[in-house]
């Protein structure tokens, strides 16, 4: 046990604490911006980021992964908060945590393998577009000062990292916010600031109980949002964990991560926070800065809370234009530009799935619906492709009375018709052999196709032998097939 604690917490202390500090600095503007996207007070996102990050350090399944309030989750909450208020958001966050814990207990993370790379790419691109689109209201019908601050912030964000030494130490989004806040405080411009968006936390979070009627009607309101948040949160968290696995050449427990996300969100709901999940961008910053253990995640959460509680007056002076610039940077960094560049090299089906996911998400503003459509479309393309891999050849014996068909490939619902129509039923023969030692029969559609082929050949006066069937196919055929049963024709018509 001591060895495990040392490995997961204290094997990389200095680098973990420094990387956690960097992540905490970078978390502040993003937590503020995501709160504003969701339409809640900035403290809701800041408390959520502290709680999710801290709790997940202890109960998550992927050391060094950063979880907090995210843009993908904030986008789902917009209509809930606008229609029903923030207390329903807290209740939804708790229910989301419960759903995620159940998903982890049922080991549903194993099903992530059915989500193709093209769906993931479409998910990421759609998320980037929605985050960018959410900044438009802050940049329309405003004074020239806002445009100047947004442009200046973007210039700092992208040029500051090129400054030797300090450019690699301090996160450029934080520098942009500090500079623009200083300009605002010295110029007293009439523009929106974070303080205009709501009350900032000046104290530690406390336990709350969501002030909603706890009845079936309330459940019917929050359950659809909680289900969507569960799917979106777990998907982004699993993607984030996979990225850390690749970067650190180590493994993670995805189902434990699901349960950890659930516990974190339950705790967050009870301190007045919004639901969150794994953050791809912040996690990459943590790992690239040297973070490897749970200590880096815990450091990020604790330092974030300390800064928010003791610097709330300063945080209220941050211009919204600076935060909009940070979110534009996040959207640009999130978008997979390689997916556009590589489209000519990718198969058409891959591009169609990616574009469809983006289109559905942008049209519905619902990431879960887009992913569902993408997974369904991927499955259809895959079935169609595998179905085409069925090859059937034949040859006559020397006496011209016996034809041997050799089947190679997968016989299932997508290829069953091709299998059935590959035989020449009008040929004058005395015997037919169907050699299936290179084929596999997967479902009842395949077995029915075999039944129909065999019975029709027999009706034409031929004897039929089936040879080389593997054990798995034979088990299915023995259970379902009718061609060797009495009254086979009658039984087949009853199917």
GROMACS .gro file of C-alpha atoms in nm:
model
  495
    1UNK     CA    1   0.000   0.000   0.000
    2UNK     CA    2   0.278   0.245   0.090
    3UNK     CA    3   0.450   0.165  -0.238
    4UNK     CA    4   0.126   0.238  -0.426
    5UNK     CA    5   0.075   0.570  -0.244
    6UNK     CA    6   0.433   0.674  -0.315
    7UNK     CA    7   0.398   0.582  -0.682
    8UNK     CA    8   0.066   0.762  -0.735
    9UNK     CA    9   0.134   1.068  -0.518
   10UNK     CA   10   0.496   1.134  -0.428
   11UNK     CA   11   0.714   0.993  -0.706
   12UNK     CA   12   0.743   1.327  -0.890
   13UNK     CA   13   0.677   1.593  -0.623
   14UNK     CA   14   0.860   1.901  -0.757
   15UNK     CA   15   0.745   1.869  -1.119
   16UNK     CA   16   0.391   1.782  -1.010
   17UNK     CA   17   0.356   2.090  -0.788
   18UNK     CA   18   0.495   2.324  -1.054
   19UNK     CA   19   0.274   2.182  -1.327
   20UNK     CA   20  -0.028   2.201  -1.093
   21UNK     CA   21   0.047   2.570  -1.033
   22UNK     CA   22   0.060   2.641  -1.407
   23UNK     CA   23  -0.268   2.458  -1.462
   24UNK     CA   24  -0.438   2.649  -1.178
   25UNK     CA   25  -0.339   2.981  -1.338
   26UNK     CA   26  -0.475   2.869  -1.672
   27UNK     CA   27  -0.795   2.731  -1.518
   28UNK     CA   28  -0.919   3.071  -1.388
   29UNK     CA   29  -1.001   3.236  -1.723
   30UNK     CA   30  -1.149   2.918  -1.866
   31UNK     CA   31  -1.369   2.853  -1.560
   32UNK     CA   32  -1.491   3.214  -1.579
   33UNK     CA   33  -1.560   3.190  -1.950
   34UNK     CA   34  -1.745   2.858  -1.921
   35UNK     CA   35  -1.960   3.003  -1.642
   36UNK     CA   36  -2.056   3.288  -1.870
   37UNK     CA   37  -2.137   3.045  -2.154
   38UNK     CA   38  -2.371   2.855  -1.921
   39UNK     CA   39  -2.532   3.180  -1.803
   40UNK     CA   40  -2.439   3.145  -1.435
   41UNK     CA   41  -2.235   3.346  -1.184
   42UNK     CA   42  -1.858   3.308  -1.227
   43UNK     CA   43  -1.834   3.149  -0.882
   44UNK     CA   44  -2.039   2.849  -1.009
   45UNK     CA   45  -1.767   2.756  -1.259
   46UNK     CA   46  -1.480   2.840  -1.024
   47UNK     CA   47  -1.621   2.632  -0.736
   48UNK     CA   48  -1.691   2.349  -0.981
   49UNK     CA   49  -1.336   2.354  -1.120
   50UNK     CA   50  -1.188   2.348  -0.768
   51UNK     CA   51  -1.414   2.066  -0.647
   52UNK     CA   52  -1.399   1.841  -0.954
   53UNK     CA   53  -1.022   1.878  -0.983
   54UNK     CA   54  -0.961   1.814  -0.612
   55UNK     CA   55  -1.202   1.523  -0.564
   56UNK     CA   56  -1.098   1.354  -0.887
   57UNK     CA   57  -0.736   1.362  -0.772
   58UNK     CA   58  -0.836   1.105  -0.508
   59UNK     CA   59  -1.104   0.898  -0.684
   60UNK     CA   60  -1.025   0.926  -1.058
   61UNK     CA   61  -0.878   0.645  -1.268
   62UNK     CA   62  -0.618   0.846  -1.460
   63UNK     CA   63  -0.337   1.015  -1.262
   64UNK     CA   64  -0.230   1.359  -1.398
   65UNK     CA   65  -0.561   1.412  -1.574
   66UNK     CA   66  -0.727   1.752  -1.518
   67UNK     CA   67  -1.104   1.766  -1.479
   68UNK     CA   68  -1.306   2.084  -1.423
   69UNK     CA   69  -1.586   2.296  -1.568
   70UNK     CA   70  -1.571   2.262  -1.948
   71UNK     CA   71  -1.714   2.429  -2.255
   72UNK     CA   72  -1.882   2.113  -2.385
   73UNK     CA   73  -2.078   2.071  -2.060
   74UNK     CA   74  -2.154   2.443  -2.033
   75UNK     CA   75  -2.314   2.442  -2.377
   76UNK     CA   76  -2.559   2.172  -2.269
   77UNK     CA   77  -2.668   2.374  -1.963
   78UNK     CA   78  -2.759   2.699  -2.139
   79UNK     CA   79  -3.129   2.633  -2.195
   80UNK     CA   80  -3.173   2.464  -1.854
   81UNK     CA   81  -3.041   2.767  -1.668
   82UNK     CA   82  -3.233   3.013  -1.888
   83UNK     CA   83  -3.567   2.833  -1.843
   84UNK     CA   84  -3.551   2.702  -1.489
   85UNK     CA   85  -3.275   2.874  -1.293
   86UNK     CA   86  -2.949   2.781  -1.131
   87UNK     CA   87  -3.091   2.557  -0.857
   88UNK     CA   88  -3.211   2.316  -1.125
   89UNK     CA   89  -2.854   2.318  -1.257
   90UNK     CA   90  -2.721   2.210  -0.915
   91UNK     CA   91  -2.978   1.928  -0.899
   92UNK     CA   92  -2.888   1.826  -1.256
   93UNK     CA   93  -2.520   1.819  -1.162
   94UNK     CA   94  -2.593   1.579  -0.874
   95UNK     CA   95  -2.806   1.355  -1.097
   96UNK     CA   96  -2.534   1.361  -1.364
   97UNK     CA   97  -2.286   1.238  -1.104
   98UNK     CA   98  -2.520   0.956  -1.004
   99UNK     CA   99  -2.565   0.850  -1.369
  100UNK     CA  100  -2.189   0.858  -1.427
  101UNK     CA  101  -2.119   0.651  -1.116
  102UNK     CA  102  -2.374   0.392  -1.232
  103UNK     CA  103  -2.215   0.391  -1.581
  104UNK     CA  104  -1.874   0.321  -1.426
  105UNK     CA  105  -2.017   0.047  -1.203
  106UNK     CA  106  -2.174  -0.117  -1.510
  107UNK     CA  107  -1.835  -0.092  -1.689
  108UNK     CA  108  -1.987   0.104  -1.977
  109UNK     CA  109  -1.649   0.265  -2.049
  110UNK     CA  110  -1.561  -0.058  -2.230
  111UNK     CA  111  -1.806   0.045  -2.504
  112UNK     CA  112  -1.594   0.347  -2.595
  113UNK     CA  113  -1.419   0.116  -2.842
  114UNK     CA  114  -1.727   0.143  -3.063
  115UNK     CA  115  -1.671   0.517  -3.108
  116UNK     CA  116  -1.462   0.557  -3.423
  117UNK     CA  117  -1.185   0.812  -3.471
  118UNK     CA  118  -1.396   1.003  -3.725
  119UNK     CA  119  -1.674   1.045  -3.466
  120UNK     CA  120  -1.422   1.171  -3.211
  121UNK     CA  121  -1.282   1.417  -3.465
  122UNK     CA  122  -1.631   1.539  -3.550
  123UNK     CA  123  -1.705   1.578  -3.178
  124UNK     CA  124  -1.392   1.788  -3.123
  125UNK     CA  125  -1.454   2.007  -3.429
  126UNK     CA  126  -1.817   2.068  -3.338
  127UNK     CA  127  -1.715   2.159  -2.984
  128UNK     CA  128  -1.466   2.412  -3.120
  129UNK     CA  129  -1.729   2.570  -3.347
  130UNK     CA  130  -1.982   2.600  -3.065
  131UNK     CA  131  -1.728   2.758  -2.830
  132UNK     CA  132  -1.635   3.013  -3.097
  133UNK     CA  133  -2.000   3.087  -3.176
  134UNK     CA  134  -2.072   3.150  -2.808
  135UNK     CA  135  -1.827   3.445  -2.814
  136UNK     CA  136  -2.011   3.632  -3.090
  137UNK     CA  137  -2.251   3.819  -2.853
  138UNK     CA  138  -1.951   3.967  -2.668
  139UNK     CA  139  -1.808   4.100  -2.995
  140UNK     CA  140  -2.112   4.248  -3.169
  141UNK     CA  141  -2.263   4.596  -3.125
  142UNK     CA  142  -1.980   4.703  -2.893
  143UNK     CA  143  -1.733   4.993  -2.886
  144UNK     CA  144  -1.393   4.999  -3.057
  145UNK     CA  145  -1.228   4.945  -2.720
  146UNK     CA  146  -1.368   4.590  -2.705
  147UNK     CA  147  -1.232   4.505  -3.050
  148UNK     CA  148  -0.894   4.656  -2.960
  149UNK     CA  149  -0.877   4.457  -2.636
  150UNK     CA  150  -0.980   4.133  -2.808
  151UNK     CA  151  -0.720   4.184  -3.081
  152UNK     CA  152  -0.453   4.280  -2.828
  153UNK     CA  153  -0.535   3.973  -2.616
  154UNK     CA  154  -0.504   3.741  -2.914
  155UNK     CA  155  -0.172   3.901  -3.008
  156UNK     CA  156  -0.037   3.841  -2.656
  157UNK     CA  157  -0.172   3.486  -2.644
  158UNK     CA  158   0.001   3.383  -2.966
  159UNK     CA  159   0.319   3.595  -2.948
  160UNK     CA  160   0.411   3.581  -2.577
  161UNK     CA  161   0.528   3.214  -2.590
  162UNK     CA  162   0.804   3.323  -2.832
  163UNK     CA  163   0.970   3.542  -2.564
  164UNK     CA  164   1.276   3.355  -2.431
  165UNK     CA  165   1.250   3.192  -2.086
  166UNK     CA  166   0.942   3.371  -1.943
  167UNK     CA  167   0.743   3.280  -2.252
  168UNK     CA  168   0.770   2.915  -2.150
  169UNK     CA  169   0.714   2.970  -1.778
  170UNK     CA  170   0.392   3.172  -1.767
  171UNK     CA  171   0.077   3.077  -1.961
  172UNK     CA  172   0.009   3.339  -2.226
  173UNK     CA  173  -0.371   3.353  -2.165
  174UNK     CA  174  -0.299   3.461  -1.806
  175UNK     CA  175  -0.059   3.730  -1.925
  176UNK     CA  176  -0.320   3.857  -2.174
  177UNK     CA  177  -0.578   3.883  -1.898
  178UNK     CA  178  -0.337   4.061  -1.663
  179UNK     CA  179  -0.237   4.317  -1.929
  180UNK     CA  180  -0.593   4.388  -2.043
  181UNK     CA  181  -0.716   4.417  -1.686
  182UNK     CA  182  -0.438   4.667  -1.613
  183UNK     CA  183  -0.536   4.871  -1.921
  184UNK     CA  184  -0.902   4.866  -1.819
  185UNK     CA  185  -0.830   4.973  -1.460
  186UNK     CA  186  -0.608   5.259  -1.578
  187UNK     CA  187  -0.845   5.378  -1.853
  188UNK     CA  188  -1.183   5.324  -1.681
  189UNK     CA  189  -1.345   5.227  -2.012
  190UNK     CA  190  -1.718   5.168  -2.033
  191UNK     CA  191  -1.706   4.799  -2.126
  192UNK     CA  192  -1.830   4.474  -1.977
  193UNK     CA  193  -1.620   4.310  -1.706
  194UNK     CA  194  -1.649   3.982  -1.518
  195UNK     CA  195  -1.792   4.174  -1.222
  196UNK     CA  196  -2.088   4.273  -1.441
  197UNK     CA  197  -2.172   3.907  -1.498
  198UNK     CA  198  -2.243   3.822  -1.134
  199UNK     CA  199  -2.110   3.789  -0.784
  200UNK     CA  200  -1.761   3.645  -0.743
  201UNK     CA  201  -1.677   3.416  -0.453
  202UNK     CA  202  -1.510   3.589  -0.161
  203UNK     CA  203  -1.518   3.289   0.069
  204UNK     CA  204  -1.479   2.915   0.074
  205UNK     CA  205  -1.769   2.716  -0.075
  206UNK     CA  206  -2.029   2.579   0.164
  207UNK     CA  207  -2.276   2.293   0.148
  208UNK     CA  208  -2.610   2.372  -0.017
  209UNK     CA  209  -2.931   2.187  -0.094
  210UNK     CA  210  -3.082   2.275  -0.438
  211UNK     CA  211  -3.400   2.478  -0.380
  212UNK     CA  212  -3.635   2.291  -0.615
  213UNK     CA  213  -3.947   2.079  -0.559
  214UNK     CA  214  -3.816   1.723  -0.526
  215UNK     CA  215  -4.092   1.549  -0.721
  216UNK     CA  216  -4.149   1.368  -1.050
  217UNK     CA  217  -4.206   1.691  -1.245
  218UNK     CA  218  -3.865   1.825  -1.143
  219UNK     CA  219  -3.706   1.491  -1.231
  220UNK     CA  220  -3.865   1.500  -1.576
  221UNK     CA  221  -3.705   1.843  -1.629
  222UNK     CA  222  -3.351   1.760  -1.514
  223UNK     CA  223  -3.320   1.395  -1.626
  224UNK     CA  224  -3.282   1.466  -2.004
  225UNK     CA  225  -3.014   1.727  -1.933
  226UNK     CA  226  -2.839   1.492  -1.687
  227UNK     CA  227  -2.835   1.210  -1.943
  228UNK     CA  228  -2.688   1.439  -2.208
  229UNK     CA  229  -2.428   1.571  -1.963
  230UNK     CA  230  -2.344   1.213  -1.864
  231UNK     CA  231  -2.277   1.109  -2.224
  232UNK     CA  232  -2.086   1.425  -2.317
  233UNK     CA  233  -1.885   1.429  -1.992
  234UNK     CA  234  -1.784   1.064  -2.003
  235UNK     CA  235  -1.697   1.081  -2.371
  236UNK     CA  236  -1.469   1.382  -2.329
  237UNK     CA  237  -1.319   1.232  -2.012
  238UNK     CA  238  -1.247   0.898  -2.182
  239UNK     CA  239  -1.090   1.080  -2.476
  240UNK     CA  240  -0.877   1.286  -2.236
  241UNK     CA  241  -0.766   0.975  -2.043
  242UNK     CA  242  -0.668   0.807  -2.370
  243UNK     CA  243  -0.458   1.110  -2.466
  244UNK     CA  244  -0.273   1.093  -2.130
  245UNK     CA  245  -0.221   0.718  -2.178
  246UNK     CA  246  -0.056   0.789  -2.513
  247UNK     CA  247   0.154   1.082  -2.386
  248UNK     CA  248   0.285   0.897  -2.078
  249UNK     CA  249   0.296   0.546  -2.228
  250UNK     CA  250   0.096   0.416  -1.933
  251UNK     CA  251  -0.249   0.273  -1.875
  252UNK     CA  252  -0.556   0.395  -1.692
  253UNK     CA  253  -0.871   0.249  -1.541
  254UNK     CA  254  -1.150   0.398  -1.756
  255UNK     CA  255  -1.435   0.255  -1.548
  256UNK     CA  256  -1.282   0.392  -1.229
  257UNK     CA  257  -1.254   0.726  -1.408
  258UNK     CA  258  -1.628   0.710  -1.483
  259UNK     CA  259  -1.703   0.648  -1.116
  260UNK     CA  260  -1.458   0.921  -1.016
  261UNK     CA  261  -1.626   1.171  -1.249
  262UNK     CA  262  -1.958   1.075  -1.092
  263UNK     CA  263  -1.839   1.126  -0.733
  264UNK     CA  264  -1.678   1.458  -0.830
  265UNK     CA  265  -1.996   1.590  -0.989
  266UNK     CA  266  -2.212   1.478  -0.696
  267UNK     CA  267  -1.985   1.669  -0.456
  268UNK     CA  268  -1.985   1.969  -0.692
  269UNK     CA  269  -2.363   1.990  -0.701
  270UNK     CA  270  -2.375   2.006  -0.321
  271UNK     CA  271  -2.140   2.309  -0.309
  272UNK     CA  272  -2.318   2.508  -0.581
  273UNK     CA  273  -2.107   2.412  -0.881
  274UNK     CA  274  -2.181   2.313  -1.241
  275UNK     CA  275  -2.114   1.968  -1.386
  276UNK     CA  276  -1.772   1.918  -1.541
  277UNK     CA  277  -1.548   1.653  -1.695
  278UNK     CA  278  -1.198   1.586  -1.824
  279UNK     CA  279  -1.032   1.881  -2.000
  280UNK     CA  280  -0.823   1.792  -2.302
  281UNK     CA  281  -0.635   2.124  -2.323
  282UNK     CA  282  -0.555   2.162  -1.952
  283UNK     CA  283  -0.454   1.797  -1.923
  284UNK     CA  284  -0.208   1.835  -2.207
  285UNK     CA  285  -0.066   2.147  -2.037
  286UNK     CA  286  -0.024   1.949  -1.713
  287UNK     CA  287   0.151   1.654  -1.877
  288UNK     CA  288   0.369   1.875  -2.097
  289UNK     CA  289   0.468   2.073  -1.785
  290UNK     CA  290   0.589   1.755  -1.612
  291UNK     CA  291   0.278   1.645  -1.418
  292UNK     CA  292   0.260   1.268  -1.381
  293UNK     CA  293   0.083   1.182  -1.054
  294UNK     CA  294  -0.234   1.266  -0.863
  295UNK     CA  295  -0.041   1.534  -0.673
  296UNK     CA  296  -0.038   1.758  -0.982
  297UNK     CA  297  -0.417   1.739  -1.008
  298UNK     CA  298  -0.465   1.808  -0.637
  299UNK     CA  299  -0.224   2.103  -0.652
  300UNK     CA  300  -0.417   2.257  -0.942
  301UNK     CA  301  -0.745   2.238  -0.751
  302UNK     CA  302  -0.615   2.373  -0.420
  303UNK     CA  303  -0.416   2.659  -0.574
  304UNK     CA  304  -0.717   2.756  -0.787
  305UNK     CA  305  -0.936   2.792  -0.477
  306UNK     CA  306  -0.673   2.992  -0.288
  307UNK     CA  307  -0.636   3.239  -0.575
  308UNK     CA  308  -1.010   3.277  -0.627
  309UNK     CA  309  -1.089   3.337  -0.262
  310UNK     CA  310  -0.813   3.590  -0.201
  311UNK     CA  311  -0.816   3.764  -0.544
  312UNK     CA  312  -1.189   3.797  -0.606
  313UNK     CA  313  -1.180   4.180  -0.620
  314UNK     CA  314  -0.917   4.163  -0.894
  315UNK     CA  315  -1.097   3.892  -1.088
  316UNK     CA  316  -1.408   4.115  -1.106
  317UNK     CA  317  -1.211   4.374  -1.306
  318UNK     CA  318  -1.123   4.137  -1.592
  319UNK     CA  319  -1.264   4.270  -1.924
  320UNK     CA  320  -1.499   4.031  -2.102
  321UNK     CA  321  -1.314   4.105  -2.426
  322UNK     CA  322  -1.004   3.937  -2.282
  323UNK     CA  323  -1.201   3.627  -2.186
  324UNK     CA  324  -1.363   3.614  -2.530
  325UNK     CA  325  -1.014   3.617  -2.680
  326UNK     CA  326  -0.909   3.331  -2.451
  327UNK     CA  327  -1.210   3.127  -2.562
  328UNK     CA  328  -1.136   3.200  -2.927
  329UNK     CA  329  -0.786   3.067  -2.863
  330UNK     CA  330  -0.939   2.756  -2.699
  331UNK     CA  331  -1.171   2.700  -2.997
  332UNK     CA  332  -0.886   2.740  -3.247
  333UNK     CA  333  -0.668   2.501  -3.047
  334UNK     CA  334  -0.949   2.249  -3.005
  335UNK     CA  335  -1.040   2.229  -3.374
  336UNK     CA  336  -0.866   1.944  -3.555
  337UNK     CA  337  -0.725   2.132  -3.855
  338UNK     CA  338  -0.553   1.812  -3.969
  339UNK     CA  339  -0.895   1.662  -4.033
  340UNK     CA  340  -0.954   1.929  -4.301
  341UNK     CA  341  -0.606   1.898  -4.445
  342UNK     CA  342  -0.625   1.519  -4.468
  343UNK     CA  343  -0.975   1.494  -4.614
  344UNK     CA  344  -0.849   1.414  -4.967
  345UNK     CA  345  -0.646   1.124  -4.826
  346UNK     CA  346  -0.922   0.978  -4.607
  347UNK     CA  347  -1.194   0.742  -4.731
  348UNK     CA  348  -1.520   0.912  -4.825
  349UNK     CA  349  -1.707   0.731  -4.547
  350UNK     CA  350  -1.465   0.868  -4.284
  351UNK     CA  351  -1.517   1.224  -4.407
  352UNK     CA  352  -1.894   1.181  -4.424
  353UNK     CA  353  -1.911   1.062  -4.063
  354UNK     CA  354  -1.696   1.351  -3.938
  355UNK     CA  355  -1.890   1.616  -4.132
  356UNK     CA  356  -2.225   1.466  -4.031
  357UNK     CA  357  -2.133   1.477  -3.661
  358UNK     CA  358  -2.031   1.842  -3.696
  359UNK     CA  359  -2.348   1.934  -3.886
  360UNK     CA  360  -2.581   1.758  -3.642
  361UNK     CA  361  -2.414   1.908  -3.336
  362UNK     CA  362  -2.410   2.260  -3.478
  363UNK     CA  363  -2.774   2.230  -3.588
  364UNK     CA  364  -2.898   2.090  -3.255
  365UNK     CA  365  -2.637   2.233  -3.013
  366UNK     CA  366  -2.640   1.885  -2.863
  367UNK     CA  367  -2.311   1.694  -2.862
  368UNK     CA  368  -2.473   1.368  -2.751
  369UNK     CA  369  -2.712   1.358  -3.049
  370UNK     CA  370  -2.423   1.425  -3.286
  371UNK     CA  371  -2.216   1.143  -3.137
  372UNK     CA  372  -2.511   0.902  -3.151
  373UNK     CA  373  -2.570   0.979  -3.520
  374UNK     CA  374  -2.197   0.945  -3.588
  375UNK     CA  375  -2.173   0.604  -3.418
  376UNK     CA  376  -2.481   0.483  -3.607
  377UNK     CA  377  -2.344   0.605  -3.940
  378UNK     CA  378  -2.003   0.449  -3.870
  379UNK     CA  379  -2.169   0.114  -3.796
  380UNK     CA  380  -2.364   0.127  -4.124
  381UNK     CA  381  -2.054   0.211  -4.327
  382UNK     CA  382  -1.859  -0.065  -4.153
  383UNK     CA  383  -2.129  -0.325  -4.215
  384UNK     CA  384  -2.150  -0.225  -4.580
  385UNK     CA  385  -1.772  -0.248  -4.619
  386UNK     CA  386  -1.740  -0.589  -4.450
  387UNK     CA  387  -2.038  -0.716  -4.647
  388UNK     CA  388  -1.848  -0.651  -4.969
  389UNK     CA  389  -1.564  -0.878  -4.858
  390UNK     CA  390  -1.766  -1.191  -4.940
  391UNK     CA  391  -1.616  -1.384  -5.232
  392UNK     CA  392  -1.775  -1.690  -5.390
  393UNK     CA  393  -1.603  -1.901  -5.655
  394UNK     CA  394  -1.697  -2.238  -5.806
  395UNK     CA  395  -1.572  -2.510  -6.038
  396UNK     CA  396  -1.712  -2.822  -6.202
  397UNK     CA  397  -1.573  -3.167  -6.150
  398UNK     CA  398  -1.442  -3.357  -6.451
  399UNK     CA  399  -1.770  -3.546  -6.506
  400UNK     CA  400  -1.968  -3.217  -6.535
  401UNK     CA  401  -2.229  -3.333  -6.283
  402UNK     CA  402  -2.093  -3.187  -5.963
  403UNK     CA  403  -2.020  -2.818  -5.884
  404UNK     CA  404  -1.817  -2.711  -5.578
  405UNK     CA  405  -1.880  -2.360  -5.440
  406UNK     CA  406  -1.603  -2.209  -5.222
  407UNK     CA  407  -1.720  -1.933  -4.986
  408UNK     CA  408  -1.467  -1.683  -4.846
  409UNK     CA  409  -1.564  -1.399  -4.608
  410UNK     CA  410  -1.830  -1.294  -4.361
  411UNK     CA  411  -2.193  -1.391  -4.410
  412UNK     CA  412  -2.433  -1.169  -4.214
  413UNK     CA  413  -2.730  -0.939  -4.269
  414UNK     CA  414  -2.537  -0.709  -4.506
  415UNK     CA  415  -2.401  -0.991  -4.725
  416UNK     CA  416  -2.678  -1.253  -4.693
  417UNK     CA  417  -2.847  -1.158  -5.023
  418UNK     CA  418  -2.517  -1.169  -5.211
  419UNK     CA  419  -2.457  -1.516  -5.070
  420UNK     CA  420  -2.801  -1.645  -5.169
  421UNK     CA  421  -2.791  -1.507  -5.525
  422UNK     CA  422  -2.439  -1.639  -5.598
  423UNK     CA  423  -2.564  -1.990  -5.678
  424UNK     CA  424  -2.677  -2.100  -6.027
  425UNK     CA  425  -3.008  -2.270  -5.951
  426UNK     CA  426  -3.091  -2.342  -6.316
  427UNK     CA  427  -2.779  -2.546  -6.393
  428UNK     CA  428  -2.835  -2.914  -6.472
  429UNK     CA  429  -2.636  -3.096  -6.202
  430UNK     CA  430  -2.669  -3.396  -5.980
  431UNK     CA  431  -2.475  -3.263  -5.681
  432UNK     CA  432  -2.349  -2.939  -5.523
  433UNK     CA  433  -2.090  -2.897  -5.246
  434UNK     CA  434  -2.076  -2.571  -5.046
  435UNK     CA  435  -1.726  -2.534  -4.897
  436UNK     CA  436  -1.741  -2.281  -4.610
  437UNK     CA  437  -1.412  -2.349  -4.431
  438UNK     CA  438  -1.305  -1.988  -4.512
  439UNK     CA  439  -1.639  -1.832  -4.419
  440UNK     CA  440  -1.820  -1.741  -4.099
  441UNK     CA  441  -2.197  -1.726  -4.046
  442UNK     CA  442  -2.275  -1.449  -3.795
  443UNK     CA  443  -2.651  -1.411  -3.758
  444UNK     CA  444  -2.994  -1.550  -3.842
  445UNK     CA  445  -2.997  -1.358  -4.173
  446UNK     CA  446  -2.694  -1.561  -4.279
  447UNK     CA  447  -2.852  -1.889  -4.166
  448UNK     CA  448  -3.177  -1.808  -4.346
  449UNK     CA  449  -2.982  -1.735  -4.666
  450UNK     CA  450  -2.811  -2.074  -4.631
  451UNK     CA  451  -3.148  -2.244  -4.575
  452UNK     CA  452  -3.302  -2.084  -4.883
  453UNK     CA  453  -3.002  -2.169  -5.104
  454UNK     CA  454  -2.987  -2.532  -4.993
  455UNK     CA  455  -3.362  -2.591  -5.024
  456UNK     CA  456  -3.382  -2.432  -5.367
  457UNK     CA  457  -3.092  -2.639  -5.496
  458UNK     CA  458  -3.265  -2.951  -5.364
  459UNK     CA  459  -3.589  -2.849  -5.535
  460UNK     CA  460  -3.396  -2.846  -5.862
  461UNK     CA  461  -3.299  -3.209  -5.805
  462UNK     CA  462  -2.950  -3.163  -5.666
  463UNK     CA  463  -2.800  -3.318  -5.354
  464UNK     CA  464  -2.628  -3.060  -5.136
  465UNK     CA  465  -2.333  -3.109  -4.900
  466UNK     CA  466  -2.199  -2.836  -4.669
  467UNK     CA  467  -1.836  -2.889  -4.564
  468UNK     CA  468  -1.576  -2.710  -4.354
  469UNK     CA  469  -1.803  -2.515  -4.121
  470UNK     CA  470  -1.623  -2.378  -3.813
  471UNK     CA  471  -1.748  -2.455  -3.462
  472UNK     CA  472  -1.900  -2.111  -3.392
  473UNK     CA  473  -2.095  -2.107  -3.718
  474UNK     CA  474  -2.197  -2.471  -3.669
  475UNK     CA  475  -2.339  -2.394  -3.326
  476UNK     CA  476  -2.556  -2.115  -3.469
  477UNK     CA  477  -2.663  -2.322  -3.771
  478UNK     CA  478  -2.754  -2.623  -3.552
  479UNK     CA  479  -2.973  -2.398  -3.334
  480UNK     CA  480  -3.151  -2.201  -3.607
  481UNK     CA  481  -3.123  -2.367  -3.950
  482UNK     CA  482  -3.415  -2.571  -4.089
  483UNK     CA  483  -3.279  -2.716  -4.414
  484UNK     CA  484  -3.200  -3.053  -4.253
  485UNK     CA  485  -3.522  -3.074  -4.050
  486UNK     CA  486  -3.844  -3.255  -4.153
  487UNK     CA  487  -4.091  -3.019  -4.326
  488UNK     CA  488  -3.804  -2.778  -4.395
  489UNK     CA  489  -3.996  -2.589  -4.667
  490UNK     CA  490  -4.290  -2.527  -4.434
  491UNK     CA  491  -4.065  -2.422  -4.146
  492UNK     CA  492  -3.877  -2.179  -4.371
  493UNK     CA  493  -4.194  -2.007  -4.488
  494UNK     CA  494  -4.289  -1.955  -4.123
  495UNK     CA  495  -3.975  -1.746  -4.065
   0.00000   0.00000   0.00000
